[in-house]
């Protein structure tokens, strides 16, 4: 009997230890707000929208300790429209992110549908609106959100430096160059300072033309406020060039955080379709997981430029927009 009890206790301890080494977490964002758009002619469109400050989503992420400092990881993240209950990202099951990989002392390798290093630098370092509200940098600047069939390697940090390399397979038979993408980023992080240099290149369906975007993103936390800066150099499919300059800040005042930014788009083509965006916003924390938000953005288009004020989920309909809503994270 003692042997039986000893065996059961041993198996139970081993099972508990194995469970402690594996974890799966469910998380998400529920975000809905009122959006008021107005175009240059004065026409208005008022609506209830989903994902104004942050895209509404539900996700699962997991990690299993494989021993010797190595772990298996995965993320499955589905976007949805809370105003209608429909799926986002064109109805994809896990349209926001879907990847699996390994992480350890030598870095991390992940495979699947993932955010590009360029997008993460713009969202997390340069843009004080974090690609949300009417002030999102994506209204004017290239974003390169996600890439299918992507392999990414992220290095460990050495002397405050780290890097990401990403390759997206075009998966066109007979020509590996068609539809492929390549990108990378180098990060220098020293306390309150984050400086990231990133590049993204995307081939067209025939591999005859490509878009190229290079971004220098900087964020510095002064304590009383956080300053943001971004400079992007762009080349479009038709080989025309442009650049963008972003300056902004965010400042906490108790439960309230104010954000503001200015973006200037300089079109270097003969058309000279320049644009400028001014934006301001505020978040009021009801708790650690829930907040109220408001934002206003205005774009001045020149020489036929057609940039619109959107938000975290949609592209907008006019050159000015006002938002008022609520966001809950879980």
mmCIF file of C-alpha atoms in Angstrom:
data_model
loop_
_atom_site.group_PDB
_atom_site.id
_atom_site.type_symbol
_atom_site.label_atom_id
_atom_site.label_comp_id
_atom_site.label_asym_id
_atom_site.label_seq_id
_atom_site.Cartn_x
_atom_site.Cartn_y
_atom_site.Cartn_z
ATOM 1 C CA UNK A 1 0.000 0.000 0.000
ATOM 2 C CA UNK A 2 2.839 2.344 0.873
ATOM 3 C CA UNK A 3 4.427 1.669 -2.520
ATOM 4 C CA UNK A 4 1.149 2.467 -4.274
ATOM 5 C CA UNK A 5 0.725 5.743 -2.366
ATOM 6 C CA UNK A 6 4.347 6.679 -3.054
ATOM 7 C CA UNK A 7 3.876 6.022 -6.778
ATOM 8 C CA UNK A 8 0.662 8.085 -6.935
ATOM 9 C CA UNK A 9 2.276 10.988 -5.080
ATOM 10 C CA UNK A 10 5.291 10.878 -7.405
ATOM 11 C CA UNK A 11 3.098 10.888 -10.506
ATOM 12 C CA UNK A 12 0.993 13.718 -9.078
ATOM 13 C CA UNK A 13 4.082 15.808 -8.360
ATOM 14 C CA UNK A 14 5.439 15.192 -11.853
ATOM 15 C CA UNK A 15 2.103 16.137 -13.386
ATOM 16 C CA UNK A 16 1.933 19.336 -11.319
ATOM 17 C CA UNK A 17 5.485 20.238 -12.346
ATOM 18 C CA UNK A 18 4.686 19.677 -16.028
ATOM 19 C CA UNK A 19 1.577 21.842 -15.769
ATOM 20 C CA UNK A 20 3.575 24.615 -14.099
ATOM 21 C CA UNK A 21 5.967 24.639 -17.044
ATOM 22 C CA UNK A 22 3.188 25.214 -19.609
ATOM 23 C CA UNK A 23 0.724 28.079 -19.820
ATOM 24 C CA UNK A 24 -2.028 29.276 -22.126
ATOM 25 C CA UNK A 25 -3.542 32.736 -21.677
ATOM 26 C CA UNK A 26 -6.714 34.150 -23.190
ATOM 27 C CA UNK A 27 -6.768 37.915 -23.684
ATOM 28 C CA UNK A 28 -8.589 40.545 -25.673
ATOM 29 C CA UNK A 29 -9.833 44.067 -26.303
ATOM 30 C CA UNK A 30 -13.431 45.264 -26.574
ATOM 31 C CA UNK A 31 -13.481 48.770 -28.065
ATOM 32 C CA UNK A 32 -16.401 50.760 -29.458
ATOM 33 C CA UNK A 33 -16.915 54.455 -30.070
ATOM 34 C CA UNK A 34 -18.711 57.215 -31.902
ATOM 35 C CA UNK A 35 -16.959 58.499 -35.026
ATOM 36 C CA UNK A 36 -17.836 61.806 -36.664
ATOM 37 C CA UNK A 37 -16.177 62.401 -40.059
ATOM 38 C CA UNK A 38 -16.312 65.516 -42.232
ATOM 39 C CA UNK A 39 -14.773 66.038 -45.671
ATOM 40 C CA UNK A 40 -13.517 69.215 -47.324
ATOM 41 C CA UNK A 41 -16.955 69.850 -48.867
ATOM 42 C CA UNK A 42 -18.606 69.750 -45.446
ATOM 43 C CA UNK A 43 -20.322 66.380 -45.932
ATOM 44 C CA UNK A 44 -20.575 64.381 -42.714
ATOM 45 C CA UNK A 45 -20.788 60.721 -41.769
ATOM 46 C CA UNK A 46 -21.633 59.810 -38.175
ATOM 47 C CA UNK A 47 -21.483 56.204 -36.991
ATOM 48 C CA UNK A 48 -20.815 53.707 -34.234
ATOM 49 C CA UNK A 49 -17.481 52.028 -34.944
ATOM 50 C CA UNK A 50 -15.480 49.154 -33.508
ATOM 51 C CA UNK A 51 -11.825 49.360 -32.558
ATOM 52 C CA UNK A 52 -11.379 53.135 -32.644
ATOM 53 C CA UNK A 53 -8.497 53.348 -30.155
ATOM 54 C CA UNK A 54 -7.429 49.686 -30.426
ATOM 55 C CA UNK A 55 -8.732 46.969 -32.716
ATOM 56 C CA UNK A 56 -11.250 44.723 -30.940
ATOM 57 C CA UNK A 57 -9.835 41.210 -30.623
ATOM 58 C CA UNK A 58 -9.726 37.943 -28.762
ATOM 59 C CA UNK A 59 -6.500 35.983 -28.580
ATOM 60 C CA UNK A 60 -4.700 33.003 -27.134
ATOM 61 C CA UNK A 61 -1.003 32.844 -26.355
ATOM 62 C CA UNK A 62 0.960 30.006 -24.891
ATOM 63 C CA UNK A 63 4.402 28.970 -23.766
ATOM 64 C CA UNK A 64 5.884 25.586 -22.883
ATOM 65 C CA UNK A 65 9.243 25.177 -21.188
ATOM 66 C CA UNK A 66 11.232 22.585 -23.146
ATOM 67 C CA UNK A 67 14.251 22.652 -20.850
ATOM 68 C CA UNK A 68 17.763 24.080 -21.192
ATOM 69 C CA UNK A 69 16.298 27.592 -21.531
ATOM 70 C CA UNK A 70 14.294 26.692 -24.652
ATOM 71 C CA UNK A 71 10.541 27.264 -24.909
ATOM 72 C CA UNK A 72 7.821 26.712 -27.502
ATOM 73 C CA UNK A 73 5.479 29.680 -28.032
ATOM 74 C CA UNK A 74 2.366 30.453 -30.046
ATOM 75 C CA UNK A 75 -0.135 33.267 -30.626
ATOM 76 C CA UNK A 76 -3.587 33.002 -32.222
ATOM 77 C CA UNK A 77 -5.426 36.337 -32.397
ATOM 78 C CA UNK A 78 -8.798 37.005 -34.023
ATOM 79 C CA UNK A 79 -10.178 40.454 -34.786
ATOM 80 C CA UNK A 80 -13.877 41.276 -34.639
ATOM 81 C CA UNK A 81 -16.188 44.234 -35.136
ATOM 82 C CA UNK A 82 -18.012 44.867 -31.888
ATOM 83 C CA UNK A 83 -20.590 47.138 -33.552
ATOM 84 C CA UNK A 84 -21.867 44.334 -35.804
ATOM 85 C CA UNK A 85 -20.455 41.142 -34.287
ATOM 86 C CA UNK A 86 -18.715 40.225 -37.545
ATOM 87 C CA UNK A 87 -15.138 39.033 -38.011
ATOM 88 C CA UNK A 88 -12.413 41.496 -38.918
ATOM 89 C CA UNK A 89 -9.511 41.243 -41.369
ATOM 90 C CA UNK A 90 -11.752 40.091 -44.189
ATOM 91 C CA UNK A 91 -13.357 37.308 -42.175
ATOM 92 C CA UNK A 92 -10.115 35.444 -41.361
ATOM 93 C CA UNK A 93 -10.342 33.205 -38.323
ATOM 94 C CA UNK A 94 -7.082 34.502 -36.837
ATOM 95 C CA UNK A 95 -6.537 37.512 -39.068
ATOM 96 C CA UNK A 96 -4.613 39.651 -36.607
ATOM 97 C CA UNK A 97 -1.843 37.178 -35.733
ATOM 98 C CA UNK A 98 -1.222 33.453 -36.074
ATOM 99 C CA UNK A 99 2.249 32.080 -35.428
ATOM 100 C CA UNK A 100 4.263 29.433 -33.633
ATOM 101 C CA UNK A 101 7.944 29.395 -32.722
ATOM 102 C CA UNK A 102 10.828 28.716 -30.394
ATOM 103 C CA UNK A 103 12.563 31.105 -28.016
ATOM 104 C CA UNK A 104 15.726 30.739 -25.990
ATOM 105 C CA UNK A 105 19.079 32.256 -25.116
ATOM 106 C CA UNK A 106 19.988 32.536 -28.811
ATOM 107 C CA UNK A 107 16.849 34.528 -29.631
ATOM 108 C CA UNK A 108 13.442 33.656 -31.051
ATOM 109 C CA UNK A 109 12.239 32.214 -34.366
ATOM 110 C CA UNK A 110 8.550 32.475 -35.277
ATOM 111 C CA UNK A 111 6.578 31.372 -38.350
ATOM 112 C CA UNK A 112 3.141 32.490 -39.538
ATOM 113 C CA UNK A 113 1.074 35.640 -40.023
ATOM 114 C CA UNK A 114 2.856 38.346 -38.048
ATOM 115 C CA UNK A 115 3.329 42.074 -37.595
ATOM 116 C CA UNK A 116 6.259 43.495 -39.542
ATOM 117 C CA UNK A 117 9.224 45.026 -37.677
ATOM 118 C CA UNK A 118 8.446 48.288 -39.509
ATOM 119 C CA UNK A 119 4.871 48.417 -38.221
ATOM 120 C CA UNK A 120 5.905 47.674 -34.632
ATOM 121 C CA UNK A 121 8.489 50.481 -34.715
ATOM 122 C CA UNK A 122 5.889 52.951 -35.979
ATOM 123 C CA UNK A 123 3.236 51.805 -33.503
ATOM 124 C CA UNK A 124 5.282 51.299 -30.356
ATOM 125 C CA UNK A 125 8.050 53.882 -30.724
ATOM 126 C CA UNK A 126 7.175 56.759 -33.082
ATOM 127 C CA UNK A 127 3.413 57.233 -32.758
ATOM 128 C CA UNK A 128 2.068 58.586 -29.432
ATOM 129 C CA UNK A 129 -1.440 57.518 -30.584
ATOM 130 C CA UNK A 130 -0.150 53.907 -30.920
ATOM 131 C CA UNK A 131 -1.891 53.621 -34.343
ATOM 132 C CA UNK A 132 -5.248 54.530 -32.804
ATOM 133 C CA UNK A 133 -7.891 57.256 -32.699
ATOM 134 C CA UNK A 134 -8.179 60.025 -35.282
ATOM 135 C CA UNK A 135 -4.496 60.849 -34.791
ATOM 136 C CA UNK A 136 -3.097 57.515 -35.934
ATOM 137 C CA UNK A 137 0.085 57.849 -37.970
ATOM 138 C CA UNK A 138 -1.350 55.331 -40.449
ATOM 139 C CA UNK A 139 -3.574 58.101 -41.848
ATOM 140 C CA UNK A 140 -0.553 59.450 -43.723
ATOM 141 C CA UNK A 141 2.419 57.167 -43.169
ATOM 142 C CA UNK A 142 3.011 53.672 -44.585
ATOM 143 C CA UNK A 143 2.303 50.943 -42.053
ATOM 144 C CA UNK A 144 2.947 47.497 -43.634
ATOM 145 C CA UNK A 145 0.759 45.956 -40.921
ATOM 146 C CA UNK A 146 1.049 42.181 -41.272
ATOM 147 C CA UNK A 147 2.672 39.669 -43.582
ATOM 148 C CA UNK A 148 1.484 36.131 -44.325
ATOM 149 C CA UNK A 149 3.914 33.216 -44.540
ATOM 150 C CA UNK A 150 6.545 35.129 -42.579
ATOM 151 C CA UNK A 151 9.633 33.785 -40.840
ATOM 152 C CA UNK A 152 11.097 36.124 -38.241
ATOM 153 C CA UNK A 153 14.228 35.930 -36.109
ATOM 154 C CA UNK A 154 14.660 38.212 -33.094
ATOM 155 C CA UNK A 155 18.082 38.367 -31.473
ATOM 156 C CA UNK A 156 18.779 38.552 -27.749
ATOM 157 C CA UNK A 157 19.916 41.913 -26.392
ATOM 158 C CA UNK A 158 23.642 42.682 -26.403
ATOM 159 C CA UNK A 159 24.900 45.928 -24.880
ATOM 160 C CA UNK A 160 21.426 47.474 -25.190
ATOM 161 C CA UNK A 161 21.214 46.506 -28.876
ATOM 162 C CA UNK A 162 18.857 43.972 -30.458
ATOM 163 C CA UNK A 163 17.561 43.238 -33.948
ATOM 164 C CA UNK A 164 14.750 41.592 -35.917
ATOM 165 C CA UNK A 165 14.939 40.001 -39.374
ATOM 166 C CA UNK A 166 11.786 39.036 -41.294
ATOM 167 C CA UNK A 167 11.132 37.315 -44.615
ATOM 168 C CA UNK A 168 7.680 36.799 -46.090
ATOM 169 C CA UNK A 169 7.411 34.105 -48.752
ATOM 170 C CA UNK A 170 5.421 35.169 -51.805
ATOM 171 C CA UNK A 171 4.585 31.521 -52.497
ATOM 172 C CA UNK A 172 4.210 31.988 -56.258
ATOM 173 C CA UNK A 173 5.215 28.870 -58.203
ATOM 174 C CA UNK A 174 8.236 29.345 -60.420
ATOM 175 C CA UNK A 175 9.400 32.675 -58.972
ATOM 176 C CA UNK A 176 10.254 33.184 -55.311
ATOM 177 C CA UNK A 177 10.540 36.956 -55.768
ATOM 178 C CA UNK A 178 6.874 37.568 -56.638
ATOM 179 C CA UNK A 179 4.857 38.991 -53.705
ATOM 180 C CA UNK A 180 7.696 38.417 -51.261
ATOM 181 C CA UNK A 181 8.587 40.842 -48.494
ATOM 182 C CA UNK A 182 11.739 41.509 -46.527
ATOM 183 C CA UNK A 183 12.275 43.626 -43.473
ATOM 184 C CA UNK A 184 14.264 44.197 -40.353
ATOM 185 C CA UNK A 185 14.907 46.488 -37.426
ATOM 186 C CA UNK A 186 17.753 47.440 -35.111
ATOM 187 C CA UNK A 187 16.847 48.658 -31.610
ATOM 188 C CA UNK A 188 18.875 50.617 -29.086
ATOM 189 C CA UNK A 189 17.112 50.760 -25.720
ATOM 190 C CA UNK A 190 18.715 52.450 -22.739
ATOM 191 C CA UNK A 191 16.281 53.136 -19.914
ATOM 192 C CA UNK A 192 13.871 55.864 -21.056
ATOM 193 C CA UNK A 193 15.415 56.023 -24.544
ATOM 194 C CA UNK A 194 14.310 53.840 -27.450
ATOM 195 C CA UNK A 195 15.820 54.351 -30.909
ATOM 196 C CA UNK A 196 14.774 51.986 -33.703
ATOM 197 C CA UNK A 197 15.878 51.936 -37.335
ATOM 198 C CA UNK A 198 13.715 49.738 -39.548
ATOM 199 C CA UNK A 199 13.217 48.925 -43.227
ATOM 200 C CA UNK A 200 10.511 47.110 -45.192
ATOM 201 C CA UNK A 201 10.456 46.035 -48.848
ATOM 202 C CA UNK A 202 7.483 44.506 -50.640
ATOM 203 C CA UNK A 203 7.589 43.068 -54.192
ATOM 204 C CA UNK A 204 4.558 43.299 -56.459
ATOM 205 C CA UNK A 205 2.805 40.284 -57.997
ATOM 206 C CA UNK A 206 5.176 40.255 -60.992
ATOM 207 C CA UNK A 207 8.370 41.106 -59.078
ATOM 208 C CA UNK A 208 8.880 44.018 -61.459
ATOM 209 C CA UNK A 209 8.333 46.769 -58.901
ATOM 210 C CA UNK A 210 8.561 47.153 -55.148
ATOM 211 C CA UNK A 211 7.694 49.521 -52.333
ATOM 212 C CA UNK A 212 10.463 50.464 -49.932
ATOM 213 C CA UNK A 213 10.057 52.192 -46.576
ATOM 214 C CA UNK A 214 12.755 53.130 -44.086
ATOM 215 C CA UNK A 215 11.886 54.590 -40.689
ATOM 216 C CA UNK A 216 13.919 56.083 -37.865
ATOM 217 C CA UNK A 217 11.720 56.028 -34.752
ATOM 218 C CA UNK A 218 12.630 57.556 -31.392
ATOM 219 C CA UNK A 219 10.866 57.695 -28.050
ATOM 220 C CA UNK A 220 12.138 59.278 -24.838
ATOM 221 C CA UNK A 221 10.389 59.255 -21.471
ATOM 222 C CA UNK A 222 11.156 62.464 -19.570
ATOM 223 C CA UNK A 223 9.002 61.390 -16.636
ATOM 224 C CA UNK A 224 6.497 64.252 -16.823
ATOM 225 C CA UNK A 225 5.911 63.487 -20.513
ATOM 226 C CA UNK A 226 7.045 61.185 -23.306
ATOM 227 C CA UNK A 227 8.406 62.636 -26.534
ATOM 228 C CA UNK A 228 8.080 60.864 -29.898
ATOM 229 C CA UNK A 229 9.791 61.382 -33.237
ATOM 230 C CA UNK A 230 9.744 59.590 -36.554
ATOM 231 C CA UNK A 231 11.337 60.164 -39.944
ATOM 232 C CA UNK A 232 10.371 57.927 -42.875
ATOM 233 C CA UNK A 233 11.844 57.724 -46.368
ATOM 234 C CA UNK A 234 9.509 56.080 -48.888
ATOM 235 C CA UNK A 235 9.581 54.778 -52.462
ATOM 236 C CA UNK A 236 6.296 53.767 -54.120
ATOM 237 C CA UNK A 237 5.632 51.140 -56.810
ATOM 238 C CA UNK A 238 5.961 53.781 -59.538
ATOM 239 C CA UNK A 239 9.406 54.675 -58.095
ATOM 240 C CA UNK A 240 8.206 58.067 -56.841
ATOM 241 C CA UNK A 241 9.725 59.245 -53.557
ATOM 242 C CA UNK A 242 8.381 60.890 -50.434
ATOM 243 C CA UNK A 243 9.261 61.393 -46.798
ATOM 244 C CA UNK A 244 7.356 61.853 -43.555
ATOM 245 C CA UNK A 245 8.212 63.646 -40.333
ATOM 246 C CA UNK A 246 6.306 62.940 -37.113
ATOM 247 C CA UNK A 247 6.668 64.745 -33.795
ATOM 248 C CA UNK A 248 4.437 64.118 -30.812
ATOM 249 C CA UNK A 249 4.094 63.624 -27.088
ATOM 250 C CA UNK A 250 2.022 61.977 -24.412
ATOM 251 C CA UNK A 251 1.652 63.343 -20.903
ATOM 252 C CA UNK A 252 -0.085 61.756 -17.865
ATOM 253 C CA UNK A 253 -2.109 63.859 -15.430
ATOM 254 C CA UNK A 254 -3.410 61.496 -12.772
ATOM 255 C CA UNK A 255 -5.989 59.232 -14.393
ATOM 256 C CA UNK A 256 -5.862 61.263 -17.622
ATOM 257 C CA UNK A 257 -3.298 60.989 -20.403
ATOM 258 C CA UNK A 258 -3.060 63.599 -23.148
ATOM 259 C CA UNK A 259 -1.553 62.789 -26.560
ATOM 260 C CA UNK A 260 -0.818 64.990 -29.555
ATOM 261 C CA UNK A 261 1.131 64.774 -32.808
ATOM 262 C CA UNK A 262 1.976 66.556 -36.034
ATOM 263 C CA UNK A 263 2.849 64.726 -39.261
ATOM 264 C CA UNK A 264 4.134 66.285 -42.468
ATOM 265 C CA UNK A 265 4.122 64.270 -45.696
ATOM 266 C CA UNK A 266 6.431 65.604 -48.404
ATOM 267 C CA UNK A 267 5.662 64.190 -51.853
ATOM 268 C CA UNK A 268 8.758 64.509 -54.052
ATOM 269 C CA UNK A 269 7.019 63.527 -57.286
ATOM 270 C CA UNK A 270 6.041 66.064 -59.947
ATOM 271 C CA UNK A 271 2.476 66.010 -58.596
ATOM 272 C CA UNK A 272 3.743 67.381 -55.256
ATOM 273 C CA UNK A 273 0.746 65.992 -53.324
ATOM 274 C CA UNK A 274 1.815 67.077 -49.845
ATOM 275 C CA UNK A 275 -0.256 66.703 -46.679
ATOM 276 C CA UNK A 276 -0.167 67.694 -43.022
ATOM 277 C CA UNK A 277 -1.980 66.198 -40.037
ATOM 278 C CA UNK A 278 -2.617 67.727 -36.618
ATOM 279 C CA UNK A 279 -4.174 65.587 -33.899
ATOM 280 C CA UNK A 280 -4.951 65.631 -30.190
ATOM 281 C CA UNK A 281 -6.506 63.033 -27.921
ATOM 282 C CA UNK A 282 -7.107 62.041 -24.313
ATOM 283 C CA UNK A 283 -7.600 58.838 -22.317
ATOM 284 C CA UNK A 284 -9.268 58.669 -18.911
ATOM 285 C CA UNK A 285 -8.625 55.505 -16.898
ATOM 286 C CA UNK A 286 -11.723 54.142 -15.143
ATOM 287 C CA UNK A 287 -9.636 51.216 -13.873
ATOM 288 C CA UNK A 288 -6.520 49.288 -14.897
ATOM 289 C CA UNK A 289 -8.496 47.598 -17.679
ATOM 290 C CA UNK A 290 -11.109 50.149 -18.769
ATOM 291 C CA UNK A 291 -10.798 53.673 -20.124
ATOM 292 C CA UNK A 292 -12.729 56.380 -21.915
ATOM 293 C CA UNK A 293 -11.135 58.168 -24.872
ATOM 294 C CA UNK A 294 -11.612 61.068 -27.227
ATOM 295 C CA UNK A 295 -9.617 62.304 -30.197
ATOM 296 C CA UNK A 296 -9.638 64.794 -33.023
ATOM 297 C CA UNK A 297 -7.561 64.801 -36.197
ATOM 298 C CA UNK A 298 -7.431 67.080 -39.224
ATOM 299 C CA UNK A 299 -5.560 66.625 -42.501
ATOM 300 C CA UNK A 300 -4.723 69.420 -44.940
ATOM 301 C CA UNK A 301 -4.310 67.926 -48.427
ATOM 302 C CA UNK A 302 -2.543 69.770 -51.235
ATOM 303 C CA UNK A 303 -2.555 69.416 -55.019
ATOM 304 C CA UNK A 304 -5.108 66.639 -55.085
ATOM 305 C CA UNK A 305 -3.791 64.517 -52.217
ATOM 306 C CA UNK A 306 -6.563 62.310 -50.821
ATOM 307 C CA UNK A 307 -5.447 61.332 -47.317
ATOM 308 C CA UNK A 308 -8.292 60.695 -44.851
ATOM 309 C CA UNK A 309 -8.661 60.681 -41.073
ATOM 310 C CA UNK A 310 -9.262 57.115 -39.937
ATOM 311 C CA UNK A 311 -8.581 55.271 -36.685
ATOM 312 C CA UNK A 312 -7.209 51.953 -35.423
ATOM 313 C CA UNK A 313 -9.631 49.892 -37.547
ATOM 314 C CA UNK A 314 -10.952 51.846 -40.540
ATOM 315 C CA UNK A 315 -9.552 54.296 -43.082
ATOM 316 C CA UNK A 316 -12.076 57.100 -42.522
ATOM 317 C CA UNK A 317 -14.185 59.059 -44.975
ATOM 318 C CA UNK A 318 -13.145 62.703 -44.602
ATOM 319 C CA UNK A 319 -10.226 64.984 -43.881
ATOM 320 C CA UNK A 320 -11.270 65.589 -40.275
ATOM 321 C CA UNK A 321 -12.581 63.240 -37.610
ATOM 322 C CA UNK A 322 -13.742 63.273 -34.009
ATOM 323 C CA UNK A 323 -13.896 60.181 -31.773
ATOM 324 C CA UNK A 324 -15.538 59.429 -28.431
ATOM 325 C CA UNK A 325 -15.623 55.937 -26.986
ATOM 326 C CA UNK A 326 -14.706 53.269 -24.462
ATOM 327 C CA UNK A 327 -12.147 50.459 -24.378
ATOM 328 C CA UNK A 328 -11.905 47.432 -22.095
ATOM 329 C CA UNK A 329 -8.996 44.986 -22.045
ATOM 330 C CA UNK A 330 -9.080 41.516 -20.551
#
